PDB file of C-alpha atoms in Angstrom:
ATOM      1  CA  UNK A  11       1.781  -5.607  25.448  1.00  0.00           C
ATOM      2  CA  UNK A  12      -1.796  -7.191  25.439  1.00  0.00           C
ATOM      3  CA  UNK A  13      -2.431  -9.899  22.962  1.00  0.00           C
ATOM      4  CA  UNK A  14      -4.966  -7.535  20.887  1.00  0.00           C
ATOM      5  CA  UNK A  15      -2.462  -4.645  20.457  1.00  0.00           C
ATOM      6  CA  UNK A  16       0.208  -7.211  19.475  1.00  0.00           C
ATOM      7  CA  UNK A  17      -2.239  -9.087  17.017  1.00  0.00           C
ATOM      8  CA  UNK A  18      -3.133  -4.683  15.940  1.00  0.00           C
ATOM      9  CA  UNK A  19       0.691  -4.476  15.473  1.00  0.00           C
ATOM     10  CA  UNK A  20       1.293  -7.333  13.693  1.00  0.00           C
ATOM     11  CA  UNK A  21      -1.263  -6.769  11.344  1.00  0.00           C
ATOM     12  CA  UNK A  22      -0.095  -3.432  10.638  1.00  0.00           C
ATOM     13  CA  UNK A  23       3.328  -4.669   9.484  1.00  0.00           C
ATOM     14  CA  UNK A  24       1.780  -7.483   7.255  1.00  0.00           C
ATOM     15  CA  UNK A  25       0.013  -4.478   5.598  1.00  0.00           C
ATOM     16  CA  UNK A  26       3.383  -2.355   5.280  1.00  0.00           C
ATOM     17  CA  UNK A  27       4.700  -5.164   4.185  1.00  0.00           C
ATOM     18  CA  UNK A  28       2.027  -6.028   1.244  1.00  0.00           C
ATOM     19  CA  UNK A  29       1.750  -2.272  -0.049  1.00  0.00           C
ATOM     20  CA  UNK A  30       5.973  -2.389  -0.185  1.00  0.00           C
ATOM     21  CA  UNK A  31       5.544  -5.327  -2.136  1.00  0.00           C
ATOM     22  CA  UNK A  32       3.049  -3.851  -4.708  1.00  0.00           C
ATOM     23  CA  UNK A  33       4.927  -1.122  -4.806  1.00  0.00           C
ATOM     24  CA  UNK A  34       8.595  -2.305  -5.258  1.00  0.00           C
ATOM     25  CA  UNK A  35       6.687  -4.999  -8.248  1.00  0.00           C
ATOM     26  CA  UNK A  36       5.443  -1.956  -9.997  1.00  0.00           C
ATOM     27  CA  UNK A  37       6.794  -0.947 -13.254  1.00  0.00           C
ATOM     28  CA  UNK A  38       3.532   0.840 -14.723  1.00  0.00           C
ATOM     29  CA  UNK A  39       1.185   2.015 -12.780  1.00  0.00           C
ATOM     30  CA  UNK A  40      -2.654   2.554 -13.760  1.00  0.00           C
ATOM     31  CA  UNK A  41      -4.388   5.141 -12.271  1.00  0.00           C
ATOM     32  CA  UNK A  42      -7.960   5.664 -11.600  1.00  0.00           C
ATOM     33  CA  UNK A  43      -8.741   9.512 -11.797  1.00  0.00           C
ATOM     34  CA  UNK A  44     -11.537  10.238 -10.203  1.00  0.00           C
ATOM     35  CA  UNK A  45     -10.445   9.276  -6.586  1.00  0.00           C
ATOM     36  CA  UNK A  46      -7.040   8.398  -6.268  1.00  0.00           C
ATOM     37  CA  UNK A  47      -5.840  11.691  -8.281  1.00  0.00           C
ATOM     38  CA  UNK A  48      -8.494  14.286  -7.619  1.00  0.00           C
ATOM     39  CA  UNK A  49     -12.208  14.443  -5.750  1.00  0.00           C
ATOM     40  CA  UNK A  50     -13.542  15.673  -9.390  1.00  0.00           C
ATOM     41  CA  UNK A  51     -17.132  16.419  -7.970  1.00  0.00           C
ATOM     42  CA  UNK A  52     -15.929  18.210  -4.855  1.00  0.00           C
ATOM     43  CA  UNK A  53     -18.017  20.943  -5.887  1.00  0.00           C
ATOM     44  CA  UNK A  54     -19.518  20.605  -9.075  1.00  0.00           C
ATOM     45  CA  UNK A  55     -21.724  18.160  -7.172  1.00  0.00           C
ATOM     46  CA  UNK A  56     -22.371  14.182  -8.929  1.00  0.00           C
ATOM     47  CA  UNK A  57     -25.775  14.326  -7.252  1.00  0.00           C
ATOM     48  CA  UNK A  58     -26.803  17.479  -9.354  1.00  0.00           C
ATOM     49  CA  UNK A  59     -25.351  16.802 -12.800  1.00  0.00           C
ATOM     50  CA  UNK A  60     -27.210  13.363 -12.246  1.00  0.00           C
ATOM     51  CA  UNK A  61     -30.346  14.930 -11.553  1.00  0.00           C
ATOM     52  CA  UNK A  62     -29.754  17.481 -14.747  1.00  0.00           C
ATOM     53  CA  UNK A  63     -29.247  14.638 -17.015  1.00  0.00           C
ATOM     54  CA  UNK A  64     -32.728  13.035 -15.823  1.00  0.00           C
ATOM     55  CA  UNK A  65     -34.558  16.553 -16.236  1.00  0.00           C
ATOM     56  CA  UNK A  66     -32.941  16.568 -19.759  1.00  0.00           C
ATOM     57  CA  UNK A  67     -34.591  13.040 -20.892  1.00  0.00           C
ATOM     58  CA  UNK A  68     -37.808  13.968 -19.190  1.00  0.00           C
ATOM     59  CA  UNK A  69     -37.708  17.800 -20.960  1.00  0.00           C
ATOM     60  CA  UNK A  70     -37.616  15.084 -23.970  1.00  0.00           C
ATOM     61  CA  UNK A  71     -40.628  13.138 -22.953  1.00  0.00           C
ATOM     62  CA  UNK A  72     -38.092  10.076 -22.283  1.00  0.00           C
ATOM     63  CA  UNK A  73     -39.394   9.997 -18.543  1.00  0.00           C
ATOM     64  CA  UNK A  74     -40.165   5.954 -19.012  1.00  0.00           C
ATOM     65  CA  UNK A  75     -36.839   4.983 -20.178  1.00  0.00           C
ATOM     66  CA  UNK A  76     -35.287   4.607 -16.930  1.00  0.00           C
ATOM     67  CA  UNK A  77     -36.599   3.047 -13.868  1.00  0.00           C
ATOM     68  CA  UNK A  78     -37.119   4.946 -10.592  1.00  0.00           C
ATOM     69  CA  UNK A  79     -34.678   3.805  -9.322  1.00  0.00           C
ATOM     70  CA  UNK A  80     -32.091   5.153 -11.868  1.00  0.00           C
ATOM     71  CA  UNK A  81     -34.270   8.324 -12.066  1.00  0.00           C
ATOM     72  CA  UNK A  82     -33.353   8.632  -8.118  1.00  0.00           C
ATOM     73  CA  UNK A  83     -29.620   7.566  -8.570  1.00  0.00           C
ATOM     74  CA  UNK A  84     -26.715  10.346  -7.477  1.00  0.00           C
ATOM     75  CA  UNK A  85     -24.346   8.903 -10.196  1.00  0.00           C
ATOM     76  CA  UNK A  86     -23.994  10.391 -13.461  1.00  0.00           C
ATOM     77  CA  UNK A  87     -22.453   7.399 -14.545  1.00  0.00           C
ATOM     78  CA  UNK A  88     -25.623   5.143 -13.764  1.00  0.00           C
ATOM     79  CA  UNK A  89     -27.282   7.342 -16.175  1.00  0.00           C
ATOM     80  CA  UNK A  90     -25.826   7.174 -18.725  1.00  0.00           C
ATOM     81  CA  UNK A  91     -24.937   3.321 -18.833  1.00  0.00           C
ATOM     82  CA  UNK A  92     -28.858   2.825 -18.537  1.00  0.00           C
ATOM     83  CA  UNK A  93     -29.801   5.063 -21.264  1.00  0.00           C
ATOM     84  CA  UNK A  94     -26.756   2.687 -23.201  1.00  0.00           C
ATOM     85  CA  UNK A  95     -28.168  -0.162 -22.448  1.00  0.00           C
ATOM     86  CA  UNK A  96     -31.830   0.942 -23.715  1.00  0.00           C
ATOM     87  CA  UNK A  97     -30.434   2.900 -26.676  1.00  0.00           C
ATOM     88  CA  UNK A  98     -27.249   1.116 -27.482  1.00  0.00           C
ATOM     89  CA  UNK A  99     -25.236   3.650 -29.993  1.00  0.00           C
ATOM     90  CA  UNK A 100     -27.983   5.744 -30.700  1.00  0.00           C
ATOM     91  CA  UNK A 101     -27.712   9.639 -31.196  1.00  0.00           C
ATOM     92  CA  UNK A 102     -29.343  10.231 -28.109  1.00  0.00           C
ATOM     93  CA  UNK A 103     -26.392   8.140 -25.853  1.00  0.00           C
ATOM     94  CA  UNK A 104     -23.753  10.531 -27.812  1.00  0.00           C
ATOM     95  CA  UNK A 105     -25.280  13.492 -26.590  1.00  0.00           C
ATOM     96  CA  UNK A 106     -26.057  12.646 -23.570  1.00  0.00           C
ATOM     97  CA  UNK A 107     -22.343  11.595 -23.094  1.00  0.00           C
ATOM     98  CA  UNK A 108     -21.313  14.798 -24.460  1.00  0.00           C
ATOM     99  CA  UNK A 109     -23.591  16.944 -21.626  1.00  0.00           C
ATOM    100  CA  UNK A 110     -21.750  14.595 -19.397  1.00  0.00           C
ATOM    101  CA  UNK A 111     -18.192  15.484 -20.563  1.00  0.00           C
ATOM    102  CA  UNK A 112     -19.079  18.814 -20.666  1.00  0.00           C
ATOM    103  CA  UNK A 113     -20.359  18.951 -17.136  1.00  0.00           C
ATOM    104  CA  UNK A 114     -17.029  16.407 -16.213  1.00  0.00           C
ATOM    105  CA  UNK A 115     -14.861  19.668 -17.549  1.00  0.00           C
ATOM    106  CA  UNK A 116     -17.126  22.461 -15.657  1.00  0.00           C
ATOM    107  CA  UNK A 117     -15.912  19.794 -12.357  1.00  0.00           C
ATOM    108  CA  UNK A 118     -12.540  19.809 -13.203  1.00  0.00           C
ATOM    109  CA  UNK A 119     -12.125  23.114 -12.529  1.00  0.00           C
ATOM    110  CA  UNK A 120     -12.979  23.018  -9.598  1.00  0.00           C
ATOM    111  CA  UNK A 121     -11.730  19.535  -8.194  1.00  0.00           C
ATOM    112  CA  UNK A 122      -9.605  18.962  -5.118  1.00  0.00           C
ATOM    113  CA  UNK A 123      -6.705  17.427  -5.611  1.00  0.00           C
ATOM    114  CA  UNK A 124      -6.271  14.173  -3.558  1.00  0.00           C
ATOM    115  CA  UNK A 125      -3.555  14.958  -0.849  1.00  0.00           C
ATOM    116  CA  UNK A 126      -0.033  13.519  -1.636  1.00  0.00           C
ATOM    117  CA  UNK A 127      -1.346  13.005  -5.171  1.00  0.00           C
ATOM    118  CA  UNK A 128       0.994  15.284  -6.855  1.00  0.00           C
ATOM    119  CA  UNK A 129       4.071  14.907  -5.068  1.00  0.00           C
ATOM    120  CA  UNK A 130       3.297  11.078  -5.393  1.00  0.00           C
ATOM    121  CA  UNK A 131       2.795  11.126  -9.287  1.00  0.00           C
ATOM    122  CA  UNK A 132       6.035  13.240  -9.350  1.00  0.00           C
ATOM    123  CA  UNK A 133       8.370  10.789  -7.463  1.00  0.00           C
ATOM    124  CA  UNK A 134       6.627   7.672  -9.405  1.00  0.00           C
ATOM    125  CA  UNK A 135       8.059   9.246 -12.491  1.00  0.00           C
ATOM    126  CA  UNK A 136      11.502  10.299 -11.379  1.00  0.00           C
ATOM    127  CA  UNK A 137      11.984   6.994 -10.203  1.00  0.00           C
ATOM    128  CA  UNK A 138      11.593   5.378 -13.787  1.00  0.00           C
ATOM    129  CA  UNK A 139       8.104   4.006 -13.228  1.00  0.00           C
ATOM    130  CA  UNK A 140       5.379   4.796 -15.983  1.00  0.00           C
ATOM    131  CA  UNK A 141       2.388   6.080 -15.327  1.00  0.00           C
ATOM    132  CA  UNK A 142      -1.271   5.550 -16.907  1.00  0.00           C
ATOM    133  CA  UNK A 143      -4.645   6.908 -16.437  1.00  0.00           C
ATOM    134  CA  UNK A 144      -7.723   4.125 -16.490  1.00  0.00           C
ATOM    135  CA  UNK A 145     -10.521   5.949 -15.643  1.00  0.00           C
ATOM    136  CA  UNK A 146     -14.610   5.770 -16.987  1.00  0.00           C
ATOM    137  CA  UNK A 147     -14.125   9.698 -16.926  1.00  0.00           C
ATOM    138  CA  UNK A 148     -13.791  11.563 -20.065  1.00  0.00           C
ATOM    139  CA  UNK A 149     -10.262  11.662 -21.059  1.00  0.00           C
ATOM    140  CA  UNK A 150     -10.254  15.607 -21.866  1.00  0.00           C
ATOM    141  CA  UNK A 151     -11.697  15.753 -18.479  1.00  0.00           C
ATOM    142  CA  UNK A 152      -8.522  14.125 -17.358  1.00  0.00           C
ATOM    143  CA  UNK A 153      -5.926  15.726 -19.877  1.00  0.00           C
ATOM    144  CA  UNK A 154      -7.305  19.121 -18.517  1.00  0.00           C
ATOM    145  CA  UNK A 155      -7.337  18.436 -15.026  1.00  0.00           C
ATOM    146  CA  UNK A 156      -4.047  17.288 -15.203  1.00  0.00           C
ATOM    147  CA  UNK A 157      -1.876  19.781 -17.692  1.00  0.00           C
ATOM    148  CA  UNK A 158      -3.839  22.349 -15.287  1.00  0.00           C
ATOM    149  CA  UNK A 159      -1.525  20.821 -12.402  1.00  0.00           C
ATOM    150  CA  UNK A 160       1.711  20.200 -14.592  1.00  0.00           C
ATOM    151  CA  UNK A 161       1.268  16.675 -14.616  1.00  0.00           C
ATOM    152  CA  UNK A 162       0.606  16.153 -18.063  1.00  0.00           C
ATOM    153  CA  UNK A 163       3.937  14.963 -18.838  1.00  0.00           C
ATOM    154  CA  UNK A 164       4.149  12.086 -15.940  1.00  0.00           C
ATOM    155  CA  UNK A 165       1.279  10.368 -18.029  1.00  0.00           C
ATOM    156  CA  UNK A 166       1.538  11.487 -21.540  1.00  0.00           C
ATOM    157  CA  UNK A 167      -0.155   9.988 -23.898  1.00  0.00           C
ATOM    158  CA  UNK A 168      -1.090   6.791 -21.798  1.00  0.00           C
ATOM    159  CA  UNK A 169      -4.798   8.157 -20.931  1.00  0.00           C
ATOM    160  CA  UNK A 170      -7.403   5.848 -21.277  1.00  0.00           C
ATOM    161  CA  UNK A 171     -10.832   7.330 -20.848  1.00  0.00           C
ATOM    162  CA  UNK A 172     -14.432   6.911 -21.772  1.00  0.00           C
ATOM    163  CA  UNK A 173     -15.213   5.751 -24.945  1.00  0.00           C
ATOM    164  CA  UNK A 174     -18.693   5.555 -27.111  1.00  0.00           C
ATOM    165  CA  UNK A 175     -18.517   1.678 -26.641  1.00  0.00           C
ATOM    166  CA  UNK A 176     -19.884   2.612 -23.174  1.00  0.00           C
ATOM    167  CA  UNK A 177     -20.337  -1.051 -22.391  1.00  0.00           C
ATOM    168  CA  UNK A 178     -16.801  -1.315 -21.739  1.00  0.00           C
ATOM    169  CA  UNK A 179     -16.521   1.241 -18.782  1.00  0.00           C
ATOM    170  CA  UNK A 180     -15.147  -0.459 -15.697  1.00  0.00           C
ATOM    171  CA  UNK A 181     -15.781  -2.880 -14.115  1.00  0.00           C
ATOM    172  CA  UNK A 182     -15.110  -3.866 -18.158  1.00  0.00           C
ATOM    173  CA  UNK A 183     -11.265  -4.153 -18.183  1.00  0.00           C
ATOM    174  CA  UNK A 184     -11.079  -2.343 -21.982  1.00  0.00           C
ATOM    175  CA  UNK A 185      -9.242   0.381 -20.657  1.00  0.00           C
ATOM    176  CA  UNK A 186      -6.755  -1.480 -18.577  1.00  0.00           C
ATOM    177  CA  UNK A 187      -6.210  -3.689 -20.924  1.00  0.00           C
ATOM    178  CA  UNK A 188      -5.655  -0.641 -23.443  1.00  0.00           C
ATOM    179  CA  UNK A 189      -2.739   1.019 -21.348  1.00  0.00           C
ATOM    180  CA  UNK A 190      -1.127  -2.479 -20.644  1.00  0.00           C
ATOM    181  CA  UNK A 191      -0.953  -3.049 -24.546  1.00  0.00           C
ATOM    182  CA  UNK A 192       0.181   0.717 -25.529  1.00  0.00           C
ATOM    183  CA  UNK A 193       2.783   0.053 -22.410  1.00  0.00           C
ATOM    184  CA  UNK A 194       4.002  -2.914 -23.776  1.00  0.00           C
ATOM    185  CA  UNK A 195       4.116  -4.471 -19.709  1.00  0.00           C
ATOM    186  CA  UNK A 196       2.727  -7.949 -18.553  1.00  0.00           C
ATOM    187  CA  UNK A 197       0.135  -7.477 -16.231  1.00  0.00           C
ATOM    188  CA  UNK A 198       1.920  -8.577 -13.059  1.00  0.00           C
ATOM    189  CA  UNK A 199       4.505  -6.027 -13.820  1.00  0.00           C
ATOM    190  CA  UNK A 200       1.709  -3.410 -13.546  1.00  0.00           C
ATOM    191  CA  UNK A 201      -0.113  -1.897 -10.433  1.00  0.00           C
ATOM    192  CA  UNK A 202      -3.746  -0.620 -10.312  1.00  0.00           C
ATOM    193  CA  UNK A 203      -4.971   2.321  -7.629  1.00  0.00           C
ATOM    194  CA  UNK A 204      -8.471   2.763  -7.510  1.00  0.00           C
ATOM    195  CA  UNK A 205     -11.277   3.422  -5.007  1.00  0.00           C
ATOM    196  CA  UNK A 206     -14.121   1.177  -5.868  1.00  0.00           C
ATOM    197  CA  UNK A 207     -15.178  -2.262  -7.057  1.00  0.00           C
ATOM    198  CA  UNK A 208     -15.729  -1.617  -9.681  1.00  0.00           C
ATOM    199  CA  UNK A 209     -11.952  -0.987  -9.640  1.00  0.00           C
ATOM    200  CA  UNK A 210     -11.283  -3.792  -8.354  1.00  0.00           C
ATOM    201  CA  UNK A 211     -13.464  -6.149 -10.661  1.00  0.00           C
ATOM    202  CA  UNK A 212     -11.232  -4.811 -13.692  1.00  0.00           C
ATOM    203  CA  UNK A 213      -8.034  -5.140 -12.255  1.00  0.00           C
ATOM    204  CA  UNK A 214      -8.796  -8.872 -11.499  1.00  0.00           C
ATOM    205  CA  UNK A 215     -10.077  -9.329 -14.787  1.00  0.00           C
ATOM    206  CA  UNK A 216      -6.786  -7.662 -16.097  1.00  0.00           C
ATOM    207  CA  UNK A 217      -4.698  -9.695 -14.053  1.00  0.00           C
ATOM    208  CA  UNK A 218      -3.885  -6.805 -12.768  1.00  0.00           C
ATOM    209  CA  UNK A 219      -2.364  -6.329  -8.372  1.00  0.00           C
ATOM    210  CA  UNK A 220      -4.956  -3.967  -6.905  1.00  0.00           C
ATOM    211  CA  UNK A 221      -4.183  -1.004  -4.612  1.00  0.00           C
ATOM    212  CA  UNK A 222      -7.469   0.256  -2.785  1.00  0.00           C
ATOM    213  CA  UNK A 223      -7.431   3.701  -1.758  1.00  0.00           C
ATOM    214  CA  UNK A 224     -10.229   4.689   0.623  1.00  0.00           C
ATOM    215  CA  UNK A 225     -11.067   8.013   1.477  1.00  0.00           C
ATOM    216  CA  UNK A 226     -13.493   7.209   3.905  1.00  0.00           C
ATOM    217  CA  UNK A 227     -14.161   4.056   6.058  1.00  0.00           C
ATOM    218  CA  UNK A 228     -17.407   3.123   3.869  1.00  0.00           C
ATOM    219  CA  UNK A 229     -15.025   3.642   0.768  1.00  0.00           C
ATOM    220  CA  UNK A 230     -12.517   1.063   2.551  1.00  0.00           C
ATOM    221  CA  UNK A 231     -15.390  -1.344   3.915  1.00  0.00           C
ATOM    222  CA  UNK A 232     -16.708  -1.985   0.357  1.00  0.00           C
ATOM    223  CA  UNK A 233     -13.343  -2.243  -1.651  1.00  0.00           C
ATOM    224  CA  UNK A 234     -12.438  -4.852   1.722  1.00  0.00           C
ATOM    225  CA  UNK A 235     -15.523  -6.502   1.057  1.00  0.00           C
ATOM    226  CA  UNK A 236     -15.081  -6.786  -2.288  1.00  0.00           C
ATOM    227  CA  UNK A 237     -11.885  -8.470  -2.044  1.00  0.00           C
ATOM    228  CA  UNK A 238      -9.297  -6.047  -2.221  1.00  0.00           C
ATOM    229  CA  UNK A 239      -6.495  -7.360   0.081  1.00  0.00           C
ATOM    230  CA  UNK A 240      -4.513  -3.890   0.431  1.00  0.00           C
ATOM    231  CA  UNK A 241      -6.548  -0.797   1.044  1.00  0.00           C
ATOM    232  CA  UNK A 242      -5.067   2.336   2.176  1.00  0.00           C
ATOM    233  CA  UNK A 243      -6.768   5.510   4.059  1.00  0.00           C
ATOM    234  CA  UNK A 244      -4.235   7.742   2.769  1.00  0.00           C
ATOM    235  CA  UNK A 245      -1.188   8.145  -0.759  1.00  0.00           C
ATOM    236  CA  UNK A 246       1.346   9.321   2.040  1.00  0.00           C
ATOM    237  CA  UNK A 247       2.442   5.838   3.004  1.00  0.00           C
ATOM    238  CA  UNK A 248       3.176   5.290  -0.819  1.00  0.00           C
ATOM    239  CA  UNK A 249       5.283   8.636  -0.649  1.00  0.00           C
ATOM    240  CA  UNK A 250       7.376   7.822   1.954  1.00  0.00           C
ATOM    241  CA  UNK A 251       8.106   4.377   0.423  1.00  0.00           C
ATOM    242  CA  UNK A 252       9.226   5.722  -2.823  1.00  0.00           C
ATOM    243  CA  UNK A 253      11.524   8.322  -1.442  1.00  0.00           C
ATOM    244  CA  UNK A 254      13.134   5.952   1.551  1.00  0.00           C
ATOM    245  CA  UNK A 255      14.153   3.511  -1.258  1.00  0.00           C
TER     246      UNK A 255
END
């Protein structure tokens, strides 16, 4: 064996090695939802509902109140936390966030779920863990999404969603912080998957171990350079884990 693919195969049994020992830790896990669970845009595209929500403020003659570069972004998300931070609880932020859930629930039809996903959920539960949704997502996006793929009861009621303090969406840990309390678990006990920094950011804040997952190698070069010291391409690792124990 050359020294590269021995240094390749050694690092790939540190990593085993490190996701076996978040997951054996875990006693709750927090969920992201938009990601981990489900591509929720898939088809209902981000990039469109973005653009709708800047035609809407324009059609209002509120063209000026974000800058072009928010006017060009392809998150609805960015949106909406710039019109917040402009118009802090105002009328116009509520609506807004309510053409946003709406458009979050036209998605959800529609979403793919993320492979392994649902199997994965299933065996977390049978095997006494507890489960919780953190997400900046609507959480009627998420209750419908999920009761439409019988997975409901795996999480029920620990969903933690948007709120209309939208200052405290992630990388804020509110929501984390939320499920740990309802939970009643210590925050090493716990385990966080999610697929971005931002993610990330409120898991450390949390005190929370951080699983990245990574669709994509861009996905997994930004949570890496972020920080994240576990990120994985794929749930199915975490599957077979679970059921060899």
């Amino acid at each position: 064996m050359t020294s590269d693919a021995k240094t390749r195969t050694e690092q790939t049994a540190n990593d085993t090695e490190r996701l076996r020992g978040l997951i054996e830790r875990a006693r709750v896990v927090l969920w992201d939802f938009d990601g981990p669970i489900c591509r929720l845009f898939a088809r209902h595209k981000a990039e469109r509902v973005a653009a709708e929500l800047v035609d809407w403020l324009a059609g209002r003659g509120l063209h000026d109140l974000l800058s072009d570069s928010e006017r060009d972004s392809l998150d609805p998300h960015a949106v909406l936390r710039a019109v917040d931070r402009r118009r802090p609880g105002s009328d116009l932020v509520a609506e807004l966030e309510e053409r946003l859930t709406q458009e979050e629930l036209r998605a959800a039809g529609s979403a793919w779920p993320t492979a392994y996903a649902d199997p994965l959920i299933r065996t977390w539960t049978a095997a006494g863990s507890r489960l919780a949704i953190t997400t900046n997502n609507s959480p009627k996006v998420v209750r419908a999404y999920l009761d439409g793929r019988g997975l409901g009861s795996c999480f029920a009621p620990h969903v933690y969603g948007r709120t209309t303090d939208l200052h405290l969406l992630k990388p804020d840990p509110h929501c984390l912080n939320r499920a740990l309390s309802a939970m009643g678990s210590a925050p090493s006990a716990a385990l966080m998957i999610g697929d971005s920094p931002s993610d990330l950011a409120a898991a450390n804040d949390a005190g929370v171990p951080f699983l990245g997952y990574a669709r994509t190698e861009r996905k997994g070069k930004l949570l890496r350079e972020a920080g994240a010291g576990c990120v994985v391409g794929s749930l199915e690792p975490l599957l077979r884990m679970l059921r060899g124990r």
